[in-house]
CSV table of C-alpha atoms in Angstrom, one decimal:
chain,number,residue,atom,x,y,z
A,111,UNK,CA,13.1,-17.5,-18.1
A,112,UNK,CA,9.5,-17.5,-17.5
A,113,UNK,CA,8.8,-14.7,-20.0
A,114,UNK,CA,10.4,-16.7,-22.8
A,115,UNK,CA,8.2,-19.8,-21.9
A,116,UNK,CA,5.0,-17.7,-21.7
A,117,UNK,CA,5.9,-16.4,-25.3
A,118,UNK,CA,6.5,-20.2,-26.3
A,119,UNK,CA,3.4,-21.0,-25.4
A,120,UNK,CA,1.7,-18.1,-27.5
A,121,UNK,CA,1.1,-15.5,-24.6
A,122,UNK,CA,2.2,-12.9,-26.9
A,123,UNK,CA,-0.6,-13.7,-29.2
A,124,UNK,CA,-0.4,-12.1,-32.8
A,125,UNK,CA,2.5,-9.9,-31.7
A,126,UNK,CA,5.9,-10.0,-33.6
A,127,UNK,CA,8.6,-11.4,-31.5
A,128,UNK,CA,12.1,-10.6,-31.7
A,129,UNK,CA,14.9,-12.1,-29.3
A,130,UNK,CA,18.1,-10.1,-28.9
A,131,UNK,CA,17.5,-8.1,-32.2
A,132,UNK,CA,20.3,-6.1,-33.6
A,133,UNK,CA,19.1,-3.3,-35.9
A,134,UNK,CA,15.5,-3.2,-36.9
A,135,UNK,CA,13.4,-0.8,-38.8
A,136,UNK,CA,9.6,-0.9,-39.0
A,137,UNK,CA,6.9,0.9,-40.7
A,138,UNK,CA,3.1,0.9,-39.6
A,139,UNK,CA,1.3,2.0,-42.5
A,140,UNK,CA,-1.4,4.7,-42.1
A,141,UNK,CA,-4.5,3.3,-40.0
A,142,UNK,CA,-2.4,0.0,-39.5
A,143,UNK,CA,-1.5,-1.8,-36.3
A,144,UNK,CA,1.6,-3.4,-35.1
A,145,UNK,CA,2.2,-5.2,-32.0
A,146,UNK,CA,5.8,-5.9,-31.2
A,147,UNK,CA,7.6,-7.8,-28.4
A,148,UNK,CA,11.4,-7.6,-28.0
A,149,UNK,CA,13.6,-9.6,-25.5
A,150,UNK,CA,17.1,-8.5,-24.7
A,151,UNK,CA,18.9,-10.7,-22.7
A,152,UNK,CA,22.5,-10.4,-23.8
A,153,UNK,CA,25.2,-7.5,-23.6
A,154,UNK,CA,25.2,-6.0,-26.8
A,155,UNK,CA,23.9,-2.8,-28.5
A,156,UNK,CA,20.7,-2.9,-30.6
A,157,UNK,CA,18.4,-0.2,-32.2
A,158,UNK,CA,14.9,-0.4,-33.2
A,159,UNK,CA,13.3,2.3,-35.5
A,160,UNK,CA,9.5,2.4,-36.0
A,161,UNK,CA,7.8,5.0,-38.1
A,162,UNK,CA,3.8,5.0,-36.9
A,163,UNK,CA,1.7,6.3,-39.8
A,164,UNK,CA,-1.4,8.3,-39.6
A,165,UNK,CA,-4.2,7.0,-37.3
A,166,UNK,CA,-2.0,3.9,-36.9
A,167,UNK,CA,-1.1,2.1,-33.5
A,168,UNK,CA,1.7,0.6,-32.1
A,169,UNK,CA,1.9,-1.6,-29.1
A,170,UNK,CA,5.2,-2.3,-28.0
A,171,UNK,CA,6.6,-4.6,-25.0
A,172,UNK,CA,10.3,-4.5,-24.3
A,173,UNK,CA,12.2,-6.7,-21.8
A,174,UNK,CA,15.9,-6.0,-20.7
A,175,UNK,CA,18.4,-7.9,-18.7
A,176,UNK,CA,22.1,-9.0,-19.2
A,177,UNK,CA,23.8,-5.9,-19.7
A,178,UNK,CA,21.7,-5.2,-23.0
A,179,UNK,CA,21.9,-1.6,-24.5
A,180,UNK,CA,19.0,-0.8,-26.7
A,181,UNK,CA,18.0,2.4,-28.5
A,182,UNK,CA,14.3,2.8,-29.7
A,183,UNK,CA,13.5,5.5,-31.6
A,184,UNK,CA,9.4,6.2,-32.5
A,185,UNK,CA,8.1,8.7,-35.0
A,186,UNK,CA,4.5,9.1,-34.8
A,187,UNK,CA,2.3,10.8,-37.3
A,188,UNK,CA,-1.1,12.5,-36.8
A,189,UNK,CA,-3.5,10.7,-34.8
A,190,UNK,CA,-1.4,7.8,-34.0
A,191,UNK,CA,-1.1,6.0,-30.8
A,192,UNK,CA,1.8,4.2,-29.2
A,193,UNK,CA,1.8,2.2,-26.1
A,194,UNK,CA,5.1,1.2,-24.6
A,195,UNK,CA,6.0,-1.2,-21.7
A,196,UNK,CA,9.6,-1.5,-20.5
A,197,UNK,CA,10.6,-3.7,-18.0
A,198,UNK,CA,14.4,-4.2,-16.9
A,199,UNK,CA,15.6,-6.5,-14.3
A,200,UNK,CA,19.3,-6.3,-13.9
A,201,UNK,CA,22.0,-4.3,-16.0
A,202,UNK,CA,20.7,-2.6,-19.0
A,203,UNK,CA,20.6,0.5,-20.9
A,204,UNK,CA,17.4,1.1,-22.5
A,205,UNK,CA,16.8,4.5,-24.3
A,206,UNK,CA,13.5,5.8,-25.8
A,207,UNK,CA,13.2,8.6,-28.0
A,208,UNK,CA,9.7,9.5,-29.2
A,209,UNK,CA,8.9,12.1,-31.7
A,210,UNK,CA,5.3,13.3,-31.8
A,211,UNK,CA,5.3,14.6,-35.3
A,212,UNK,CA,1.4,14.8,-36.2
A,213,UNK,CA,-1.3,16.6,-34.3
A,214,UNK,CA,-3.3,14.4,-32.1
A,215,UNK,CA,-0.6,11.7,-31.6
A,216,UNK,CA,-0.7,10.0,-28.2
A,217,UNK,CA,2.2,8.1,-26.7
A,218,UNK,CA,2.1,6.1,-23.4
A,219,UNK,CA,5.0,4.7,-21.8
A,220,UNK,CA,5.3,2.5,-18.5
A,221,UNK,CA,8.7,1.5,-17.3
A,222,UNK,CA,10.0,-0.5,-14.4
A,223,UNK,CA,13.5,-1.3,-13.5
A,224,UNK,CA,15.0,-3.4,-10.6
A,225,UNK,CA,18.5,-3.7,-9.9
A,226,UNK,CA,20.6,-5.4,-7.1
A,227,UNK,CA,24.1,-6.5,-6.3
A,228,UNK,CA,26.6,-4.5,-8.3
A,229,UNK,CA,24.1,-4.0,-11.3
A,230,UNK,CA,23.8,-0.7,-13.2
A,231,UNK,CA,20.7,0.5,-14.9
A,232,UNK,CA,20.5,3.6,-17.3
A,233,UNK,CA,17.0,4.4,-18.5
A,234,UNK,CA,16.8,7.2,-20.8
A,235,UNK,CA,13.5,8.8,-22.3
A,236,UNK,CA,13.1,11.8,-24.5
A,237,UNK,CA,9.7,12.6,-25.7
A,238,UNK,CA,9.5,15.6,-28.3
A,239,UNK,CA,6.3,17.3,-28.9
A,240,UNK,CA,7.1,18.7,-32.4
A,241,UNK,CA,3.7,19.8,-33.2
A,242,UNK,CA,0.5,21.1,-31.5
A,243,UNK,CA,-2.2,18.9,-29.9
A,244,UNK,CA,-0.2,15.9,-28.8
A,245,UNK,CA,-0.5,13.8,-25.6
A,246,UNK,CA,2.3,12.1,-23.7
A,247,UNK,CA,2.1,10.1,-20.5
A,248,UNK,CA,5.3,8.4,-19.0
A,249,UNK,CA,5.6,6.7,-15.8
A,250,UNK,CA,8.9,5.0,-14.9
A,251,UNK,CA,9.5,3.0,-11.6
A,252,UNK,CA,12.8,2.1,-10.1
A,253,UNK,CA,14.0,-0.2,-7.3
A,254,UNK,CA,17.3,-0.5,-6.3
A,255,UNK,CA,18.8,-2.7,-3.7
A,256,UNK,CA,22.4,-3.9,-2.8
A,257,UNK,CA,25.1,-1.9,-4.4
A,258,UNK,CA,22.9,-1.1,-7.6
A,259,UNK,CA,23.3,2.2,-9.4
A,260,UNK,CA,20.5,3.5,-11.4
A,261,UNK,CA,19.9,6.5,-13.3
A,262,UNK,CA,16.6,7.8,-15.0
A,263,UNK,CA,17.3,10.4,-17.7
A,264,UNK,CA,14.0,11.9,-18.7
A,265,UNK,CA,13.1,15.0,-21.1
A,266,UNK,CA,10.0,16.4,-22.3
A,267,UNK,CA,10.7,18.8,-25.1
A,268,UNK,CA,7.9,21.1,-26.3
A,269,UNK,CA,8.5,22.8,-29.8
A,270,UNK,CA,7.8,26.7,-30.0
A,271,UNK,CA,4.7,25.7,-32.2
A,272,UNK,CA,3.4,22.8,-30.2
A,273,UNK,CA,0.5,24.5,-28.5
A,274,UNK,CA,-2.1,22.6,-26.5
A,275,UNK,CA,0.6,20.1,-25.7
A,276,UNK,CA,-0.4,17.5,-22.8
A,277,UNK,CA,2.8,16.1,-21.3
A,278,UNK,CA,3.4,14.4,-18.3
A,279,UNK,CA,6.5,12.5,-17.1
A,280,UNK,CA,6.9,10.7,-13.6
A,281,UNK,CA,9.8,8.9,-11.9
A,282,UNK,CA,9.2,7.1,-8.7
A,283,UNK,CA,11.9,5.1,-7.1
A,284,UNK,CA,12.7,3.1,-4.0
A,285,UNK,CA,16.0,2.7,-2.6
A,286,UNK,CA,16.7,-0.3,-0.4
A,287,UNK,CA,19.5,-0.1,2.1
A,288,UNK,CA,22.3,2.3,2.1
A,289,UNK,CA,24.6,0.9,-0.6
A,290,UNK,CA,22.0,1.5,-3.5
A,291,UNK,CA,21.7,4.6,-5.4
A,292,UNK,CA,18.9,5.8,-7.8
A,293,UNK,CA,19.5,9.2,-9.6
A,294,UNK,CA,16.6,10.8,-11.3
A,295,UNK,CA,16.6,13.6,-13.7
A,296,UNK,CA,13.3,14.5,-15.2
A,297,UNK,CA,13.6,17.6,-17.3
A,298,UNK,CA,11.2,19.9,-19.3
A,299,UNK,CA,12.2,22.0,-22.1
A,300,UNK,CA,9.2,24.0,-23.2
A,301,UNK,CA,9.2,26.7,-26.0
A,302,UNK,CA,5.4,27.0,-26.6
A,303,UNK,CA,3.2,28.9,-24.0
A,304,UNK,CA,-0.1,27.1,-24.1
A,305,UNK,CA,0.8,23.6,-22.7
A,306,UNK,CA,0.1,21.5,-19.9
A,307,UNK,CA,3.1,19.9,-18.5
A,308,UNK,CA,3.9,18.2,-15.3
A,309,UNK,CA,6.9,16.1,-14.3
A,310,UNK,CA,7.9,14.9,-11.0
A,311,UNK,CA,10.5,12.5,-9.5
A,312,UNK,CA,10.6,10.9,-5.8
A,313,UNK,CA,13.2,8.8,-4.4
A,314,UNK,CA,12.2,7.2,-1.3
A,315,UNK,CA,12.4,4.2,1.1
A,316,UNK,CA,9.9,1.7,1.9
A,317,UNK,CA,6.7,3.0,3.7
A,318,UNK,CA,7.5,2.0,7.4
A,319,UNK,CA,3.7,2.5,8.3
A,320,UNK,CA,2.5,0.3,5.6
A,321,UNK,CA,4.9,-2.3,6.7
A,322,UNK,CA,3.9,-2.1,10.4
A,323,UNK,CA,0.0,-2.1,9.0
A,324,UNK,CA,0.8,-5.5,7.3
A,325,UNK,CA,2.8,-7.2,10.3
A,326,UNK,CA,0.0,-6.1,12.5
A,327,UNK,CA,-2.1,-8.5,10.3
A,328,UNK,CA,0.3,-11.4,10.8
A,329,UNK,CA,2.8,-11.0,7.8
A,330,UNK,CA,6.3,-11.2,8.5
A,331,UNK,CA,8.7,-8.2,7.9
A,332,UNK,CA,10.1,-9.8,4.8
A,333,UNK,CA,6.9,-10.6,3.4
A,334,UNK,CA,5.4,-7.1,4.0
A,335,UNK,CA,8.4,-5.5,2.5
A,336,UNK,CA,8.2,-7.7,-0.7
A,337,UNK,CA,4.5,-7.2,-1.0
A,338,UNK,CA,5.0,-3.5,-0.9
A,339,UNK,CA,7.8,-3.3,-3.4
A,340,UNK,CA,5.9,-5.8,-5.5
A,341,UNK,CA,2.7,-3.5,-5.6
A,342,UNK,CA,4.9,-0.5,-6.2
A,343,UNK,CA,6.2,-2.1,-9.6
A,344,UNK,CA,3.6,-4.3,-10.3
A,345,UNK,CA,0.9,-1.6,-11.9
A,346,UNK,CA,3.6,-0.6,-14.6
A,347,UNK,CA,2.6,-4.0,-16.6
A,348,UNK,CA,-1.0,-2.7,-16.6
A,349,UNK,CA,-0.9,-1.8,-20.5
A,350,UNK,CA,1.3,-5.0,-21.5
A,351,UNK,CA,-1.8,-6.9,-22.7
A,352,UNK,CA,-1.6,-10.5,-22.6
A,353,UNK,CA,2.1,-10.4,-21.4
A,354,UNK,CA,1.3,-8.5,-18.3
A,355,UNK,CA,1.4,-11.6,-16.2
A,356,UNK,CA,4.5,-13.0,-17.5
A,357,UNK,CA,6.1,-9.4,-16.8
A,358,UNK,CA,4.8,-9.2,-13.2
A,359,UNK,CA,6.0,-12.7,-12.6
A,360,UNK,CA,9.6,-11.5,-13.9
A,361,UNK,CA,9.7,-8.5,-11.6
A,362,UNK,CA,8.6,-10.6,-8.5
A,363,UNK,CA,11.0,-13.3,-9.3
A,364,UNK,CA,13.9,-10.3,-9.5
A,365,UNK,CA,12.7,-8.7,-6.3
A,366,UNK,CA,13.0,-12.2,-4.5
A,367,UNK,CA,16.6,-12.1,-5.4
A,368,UNK,CA,17.2,-8.6,-4.1
B,77,UNK,CA,-7.1,-12.5,28.6
B,78,UNK,CA,-5.0,-9.2,28.9
B,79,UNK,CA,-3.3,-7.9,31.8
B,80,UNK,CA,-1.8,-4.6,31.7
B,81,UNK,CA,0.5,-3.8,34.9
B,82,UNK,CA,2.0,-0.2,35.5
B,83,UNK,CA,2.6,0.4,31.9
B,84,UNK,CA,4.9,3.1,31.2
B,85,UNK,CA,5.9,4.3,27.7
B,86,UNK,CA,7.4,7.1,26.0
B,87,UNK,CA,8.0,8.6,22.5
B,88,UNK,CA,11.0,10.5,21.5
B,89,UNK,CA,12.2,10.8,25.3
B,90,UNK,CA,8.6,12.0,26.1
B,91,UNK,CA,6.7,9.8,28.5
B,92,UNK,CA,2.9,9.4,27.3
B,93,UNK,CA,1.9,6.5,29.4
B,94,UNK,CA,2.6,7.0,32.9
B,95,UNK,CA,1.4,3.6,34.8
B,96,UNK,CA,-1.8,2.0,33.1
B,97,UNK,CA,-3.4,-0.8,34.7
B,98,UNK,CA,-5.8,-2.6,32.9
B,99,UNK,CA,-7.6,-6.2,33.1
B,100,UNK,CA,-9.5,-7.6,30.3
B,101,UNK,CA,-11.2,-11.0,30.5
B,102,UNK,CA,-12.7,-13.1,27.6
B,103,UNK,CA,-16.2,-12.2,26.7
B,104,UNK,CA,-15.8,-8.4,27.8
B,105,UNK,CA,-16.1,-4.9,26.0
B,106,UNK,CA,-14.0,-2.3,27.6
B,107,UNK,CA,-14.3,1.4,26.4
B,108,UNK,CA,-11.5,3.6,27.0
B,109,UNK,CA,-12.4,7.4,26.8
B,110,UNK,CA,-10.5,10.4,27.4
B,111,UNK,CA,-9.5,14.0,26.2
B,112,UNK,CA,-7.1,14.5,23.4
B,113,UNK,CA,-3.7,13.8,24.0
B,114,UNK,CA,-4.4,11.8,27.4
B,115,UNK,CA,-2.6,8.6,25.6
B,116,UNK,CA,-5.2,6.5,24.4
B,117,UNK,CA,-3.7,5.8,20.7
B,118,UNK,CA,-0.3,5.4,22.5
B,119,UNK,CA,-1.7,2.6,24.6
B,120,UNK,CA,-3.1,0.8,21.2
B,121,UNK,CA,0.2,1.3,19.4
B,122,UNK,CA,2.3,0.2,22.1
B,123,UNK,CA,0.0,-3.1,22.6
B,124,UNK,CA,0.3,-3.7,19.1
B,125,UNK,CA,4.2,-3.3,19.1
B,126,UNK,CA,4.8,0.0,17.3
B,127,UNK,CA,8.6,0.4,17.4
B,128,UNK,CA,8.0,4.2,17.6
B,129,UNK,CA,7.1,3.9,21.3
B,130,UNK,CA,9.6,2.6,24.2
B,131,UNK,CA,8.3,0.8,27.0
B,132,UNK,CA,10.1,2.0,30.0
B,133,UNK,CA,8.6,0.1,33.0
B,134,UNK,CA,5.6,-2.5,33.5
B,135,UNK,CA,4.4,-5.4,32.0
B,136,UNK,CA,1.9,-6.8,29.4
B,137,UNK,CA,0.7,-10.4,29.6
B,138,UNK,CA,-1.6,-11.6,26.8
B,139,UNK,CA,-3.1,-15.1,27.0
B,140,UNK,CA,-0.5,-16.1,29.5
B,141,UNK,CA,2.5,-14.7,27.4
B,142,UNK,CA,4.8,-11.8,28.2
B,143,UNK,CA,3.5,-9.5,25.0
B,144,UNK,CA,6.0,-6.9,25.0
B,145,UNK,CA,8.9,-9.4,24.3
B,146,UNK,CA,7.1,-10.5,21.0
B,147,UNK,CA,7.5,-9.0,17.3
B,148,UNK,CA,4.4,-7.2,16.0
B,149,UNK,CA,3.4,-10.2,13.6
B,150,UNK,CA,3.4,-12.7,16.3
B,151,UNK,CA,1.1,-10.5,18.6
B,152,UNK,CA,-0.9,-10.6,15.6
B,153,UNK,CA,-0.9,-14.2,14.9
B,154,UNK,CA,-1.6,-14.8,18.7
B,155,UNK,CA,-4.9,-13.0,18.2
B,156,UNK,CA,-4.3,-9.3,19.0
B,157,UNK,CA,-6.0,-7.2,16.2
B,158,UNK,CA,-5.4,-3.4,16.3
B,159,UNK,CA,-8.2,-1.3,14.1
B,160,UNK,CA,-6.0,1.5,13.1
B,161,UNK,CA,-7.2,5.4,13.6
B,162,UNK,CA,-5.5,6.0,10.4
B,163,UNK,CA,-5.6,2.8,8.1
B,164,UNK,CA,-2.7,2.8,5.5
B,165,UNK,CA,-2.9,2.9,1.7
B,166,UNK,CA,-0.7,0.3,-0.1
B,167,UNK,CA,-0.6,1.1,-3.5
B,168,UNK,CA,-0.4,-1.9,-6.0
B,169,UNK,CA,-1.4,-4.5,-3.2
B,170,UNK,CA,-5.1,-5.7,-3.5
B,171,UNK,CA,-7.1,-6.4,-0.3
B,172,UNK,CA,-7.8,-10.0,-1.2
B,173,UNK,CA,-4.1,-10.8,-2.1
B,174,UNK,CA,-3.1,-8.9,1.3
B,175,UNK,CA,-5.8,-10.7,3.3
B,176,UNK,CA,-5.1,-14.2,1.7
B,177,UNK,CA,-1.4,-13.8,2.9
B,178,UNK,CA,-2.6,-12.6,6.5
B,179,UNK,CA,-5.2,-15.3,6.9
B,180,UNK,CA,-2.6,-17.9,5.6
B,181,UNK,CA,0.3,-16.4,7.6
B,182,UNK,CA,-1.9,-16.8,10.9
B,183,UNK,CA,-3.1,-20.2,10.0
B,184,UNK,CA,0.4,-21.4,9.4
B,185,UNK,CA,1.3,-19.9,13.0
B,186,UNK,CA,-1.5,-22.1,14.4
B,187,UNK,CA,-0.2,-25.3,12.4
B,188,UNK,CA,-3.4,-25.1,10.3
B,189,UNK,CA,-3.2,-25.6,6.3
B,190,UNK,CA,-3.6,-22.8,4.2
B,191,UNK,CA,-7.0,-21.9,2.8
B,192,UNK,CA,-7.6,-23.3,-0.5
B,193,UNK,CA,-8.8,-20.3,-3.1
B,194,UNK,CA,-12.6,-21.6,-3.0
B,195,UNK,CA,-12.6,-21.4,0.7
B,196,UNK,CA,-10.8,-18.2,0.7
B,197,UNK,CA,-13.3,-16.5,-1.8
B,198,UNK,CA,-16.1,-17.8,0.4
B,199,UNK,CA,-14.8,-16.5,3.6
B,200,UNK,CA,-14.3,-13.1,2.0
B,201,UNK,CA,-17.8,-12.8,0.6
B,202,UNK,CA,-19.3,-13.9,4.1
B,203,UNK,CA,-17.2,-11.5,5.9
B,204,UNK,CA,-17.6,-8.5,3.6
B,205,UNK,CA,-21.3,-9.1,4.3
B,206,UNK,CA,-20.9,-8.5,8.1
B,207,UNK,CA,-19.9,-4.8,7.6
B,208,UNK,CA,-21.9,-4.3,4.2
B,209,UNK,CA,-18.6,-3.8,2.5
B,210,UNK,CA,-18.8,-3.7,-1.3
B,211,UNK,CA,-17.2,-6.8,-2.8
B,212,UNK,CA,-15.6,-4.6,-5.5
B,213,UNK,CA,-13.3,-2.8,-2.9
B,214,UNK,CA,-11.9,-6.4,-2.3
B,215,UNK,CA,-10.3,-6.2,-5.7
B,216,UNK,CA,-8.9,-2.8,-5.0
B,217,UNK,CA,-5.5,-2.0,-3.7
B,218,UNK,CA,-5.7,-1.7,0.3
B,219,UNK,CA,-7.2,1.5,1.3
B,220,UNK,CA,-6.3,3.4,-1.9
B,221,UNK,CA,-9.2,5.7,-2.8
B,222,UNK,CA,-11.4,4.3,0.0
B,223,UNK,CA,-13.5,6.8,1.5
B,224,UNK,CA,-13.0,7.6,5.4
B,225,UNK,CA,-16.1,5.5,6.2
B,226,UNK,CA,-14.8,2.7,3.7
B,227,UNK,CA,-11.3,2.7,5.4
B,228,UNK,CA,-12.9,2.1,8.8
B,229,UNK,CA,-15.3,-0.6,7.3
B,230,UNK,CA,-12.4,-2.2,5.8
B,231,UNK,CA,-10.6,-2.3,9.4
B,232,UNK,CA,-13.7,-4.2,10.8
B,233,UNK,CA,-13.7,-6.5,7.8
B,234,UNK,CA,-10.4,-7.5,8.4
B,235,UNK,CA,-11.3,-8.0,11.9
B,236,UNK,CA,-14.0,-10.5,10.8
B,237,UNK,CA,-11.4,-12.0,8.4
B,238,UNK,CA,-8.9,-12.8,11.0
B,239,UNK,CA,-11.2,-13.5,14.1
B,240,UNK,CA,-9.1,-12.1,16.6
B,241,UNK,CA,-9.1,-13.2,20.4
B,242,UNK,CA,-8.7,-9.5,21.6
B,243,UNK,CA,-9.6,-6.5,19.1
B,244,UNK,CA,-8.4,-3.0,19.9
B,245,UNK,CA,-10.2,-0.5,17.9
B,246,UNK,CA,-8.3,2.8,18.1
B,247,UNK,CA,-10.9,5.6,17.5
B,248,UNK,CA,-12.7,3.6,14.5
B,249,UNK,CA,-15.7,5.7,15.1
B,250,UNK,CA,-13.8,9.1,14.3
B,251,UNK,CA,-14.8,10.8,11.1
B,252,UNK,CA,-18.0,8.4,10.4
B,253,UNK,CA,-21.3,9.4,9.7
B,254,UNK,CA,-24.4,8.0,11.2
B,255,UNK,CA,-24.9,5.3,8.9
B,256,UNK,CA,-21.4,4.4,8.6
B,257,UNK,CA,-21.2,4.3,12.5
B,258,UNK,CA,-24.0,2.2,13.0
B,259,UNK,CA,-22.4,-0.4,10.4
B,260,UNK,CA,-19.2,-0.3,12.0
B,261,UNK,CA,-20.7,-0.7,15.5
B,262,UNK,CA,-23.2,-3.3,14.5
B,263,UNK,CA,-20.3,-5.5,13.0
B,264,UNK,CA,-18.3,-5.3,16.1
B,265,UNK,CA,-21.3,-6.5,18.0
B,266,UNK,CA,-22.0,-9.5,15.5
B,267,UNK,CA,-18.1,-10.5,16.0
B,268,UNK,CA,-18.4,-10.4,19.8
B,269,UNK,CA,-18.5,-14.1,21.6
B,270,UNK,CA,-17.8,-15.0,24.9
B,271,UNK,CA,-14.3,-16.3,23.8
B,272,UNK,CA,-13.3,-12.9,22.6
B,273,UNK,CA,-12.9,-9.4,23.9
B,274,UNK,CA,-12.9,-6.0,22.5
B,275,UNK,CA,-11.2,-2.7,23.8
B,276,UNK,CA,-12.8,0.3,22.0
B,277,UNK,CA,-11.2,3.6,22.1
B,278,UNK,CA,-13.4,6.5,21.6
B,279,UNK,CA,-14.0,10.1,21.9
B,280,UNK,CA,-17.5,10.1,21.8
B,281,UNK,CA,-20.3,8.5,23.8
B,282,UNK,CA,-22.3,7.8,20.7
B,283,UNK,CA,-20.3,4.8,19.5
B,284,UNK,CA,-21.3,3.3,22.9
B,285,UNK,CA,-24.9,3.8,22.0
B,286,UNK,CA,-24.5,0.3,19.6
B,287,UNK,CA,-21.6,-1.2,21.5
B,288,UNK,CA,-22.5,-1.6,25.3
B,289,UNK,CA,-19.5,-1.9,27.0
B,290,UNK,CA,-19.0,-3.7,30.4
B,291,UNK,CA,-16.5,-1.2,31.6
B,292,UNK,CA,-15.8,2.2,30.9
B,293,UNK,CA,-12.1,3.7,31.7
B,294,UNK,CA,-11.1,7.3,31.6
B,295,UNK,CA,-7.5,7.9,30.6
B,296,UNK,CA,-5.7,11.1,31.5
B,297,UNK,CA,-2.2,12.0,31.2
B,298,UNK,CA,-1.2,8.6,30.8
B,299,UNK,CA,-3.1,6.8,33.7
B,300,UNK,CA,-6.4,5.4,34.2
B,301,UNK,CA,-8.0,7.6,36.7
B,302,UNK,CA,-11.6,6.4,36.8
B,303,UNK,CA,-13.5,3.3,35.8
B,304,UNK,CA,-17.1,2.6,36.0
B,305,UNK,CA,-19.9,0.7,34.2
B,306,UNK,CA,-21.5,1.8,31.0
B,307,UNK,CA,-23.4,5.0,32.7
B,308,UNK,CA,-20.0,6.3,33.0
B,309,UNK,CA,-19.9,7.1,29.3
B,310,UNK,CA,-23.3,8.9,29.5
B,311,UNK,CA,-22.4,10.9,32.6
B,312,UNK,CA,-19.3,11.9,30.6
B,313,UNK,CA,-21.2,12.8,27.5
B,314,UNK,CA,-23.4,15.1,29.8
B,315,UNK,CA,-20.8,16.9,32.3
B,316,UNK,CA,-17.6,16.4,30.1
B,317,UNK,CA,-14.3,15.3,31.7
B,318,UNK,CA,-13.8,18.3,34.3
B,319,UNK,CA,-15.6,16.7,37.3
B,320,UNK,CA,-12.8,13.8,37.1
B,321,UNK,CA,-9.6,15.7,35.9
B,322,UNK,CA,-9.7,18.6,38.2
B,323,UNK,CA,-8.0,16.7,41.0
B,324,UNK,CA,-5.3,15.8,38.1
B,325,UNK,CA,-4.6,19.3,36.7
B,326,UNK,CA,-1.3,20.6,37.7
């Protein structure tokens, strides 16, 4: 696998690397930093629990395939920052639960899943704004081809006292052909009144106008389709740091097999 | 170079082109004018091979081949370029990457080796200067967040990169301020040689202050009802279309 080769050559830098972990607990002390890369390639259930202390930063990159089921729970104290990149190529069930427990905590999640053949993906994401003045921004993109069935379940929960919450959650999807299916359920549950929350979901086909445009410049229809899907998912790796290129290559390799 | 004979085309069962005849030779610049809804953009789309339109009658020959039987990309690789009236945004695909694929696909079609990275970058720099396109734009996603003027300049930039035999520019001047118009028009003029040809579809005479056409055609209700030299465009600007189209009103 390209990603593991990249990691073996040091692409993950200082990050702690876990391949097929089972149950892991980490704590980032106040003001500290942790960079973590997990690679899930085998069917099996794993869990990851991370507490991010006050003013601390967590940078998490996760990769899933091969039927892996992973539950990731992150609790963030005041003024902490957590960036998560989650890339799924093939059957998998990643599930994220983020608790924003201290004012000024910020969470950014970027996810992408691609499934083909008879693969199944369930992507779960729950972001709980438990206290005021926290920010969350999630964008998850999905591509399904063949007879793949995918599901995105998103929830933004804003507690009664969590005023001045700024929460965004977006699910964007492309379905290729009649056999594939993506079900997306982004939900908001808001009990505070002074909040900025937005959620949105789209499920679409490829953009025919864009394909025609590219063909008019000389690209074949297959090239134009691939380039468009690649463009659609590739921006998801933008916050993956040194592993961005490796993840983008994994996505491209998966697209080529769809 | 291009020979259109009795071309009829329809969209969703509605006939838009109703017998177009047009001959374009190498070295020529043609302008196609006409009121809204006369079929100008449809003609451009049909030439490019947009599958939304169905050709019901007539023929189009391009460089000696039956154009209508060819897929969109093969028409492009033969050297037919369409400057889109509404250039499409393609999120996540950079201009540089897109152009590299396009240039190399067209080279492959001609049996040429793909450009090396350095050669390609040099070509990009050289051609973006033709239309004074900010070189930063080539690192951005195709047309995404481009202003109206940048999108149109970007069309001419792509034309410069691909060096087509025949460029059909569909209302490239619409929505441009006077500076952008000058840059776009000067770009088109710079790219013009004795071996290529340009068909400019336009609404306004003002573009033709910069691009001097050899022939001006008036398209109305799906037919070319009148052709003349460059003075026709000026007359249309002064007097409108009424004196021409009165005979064709139903």
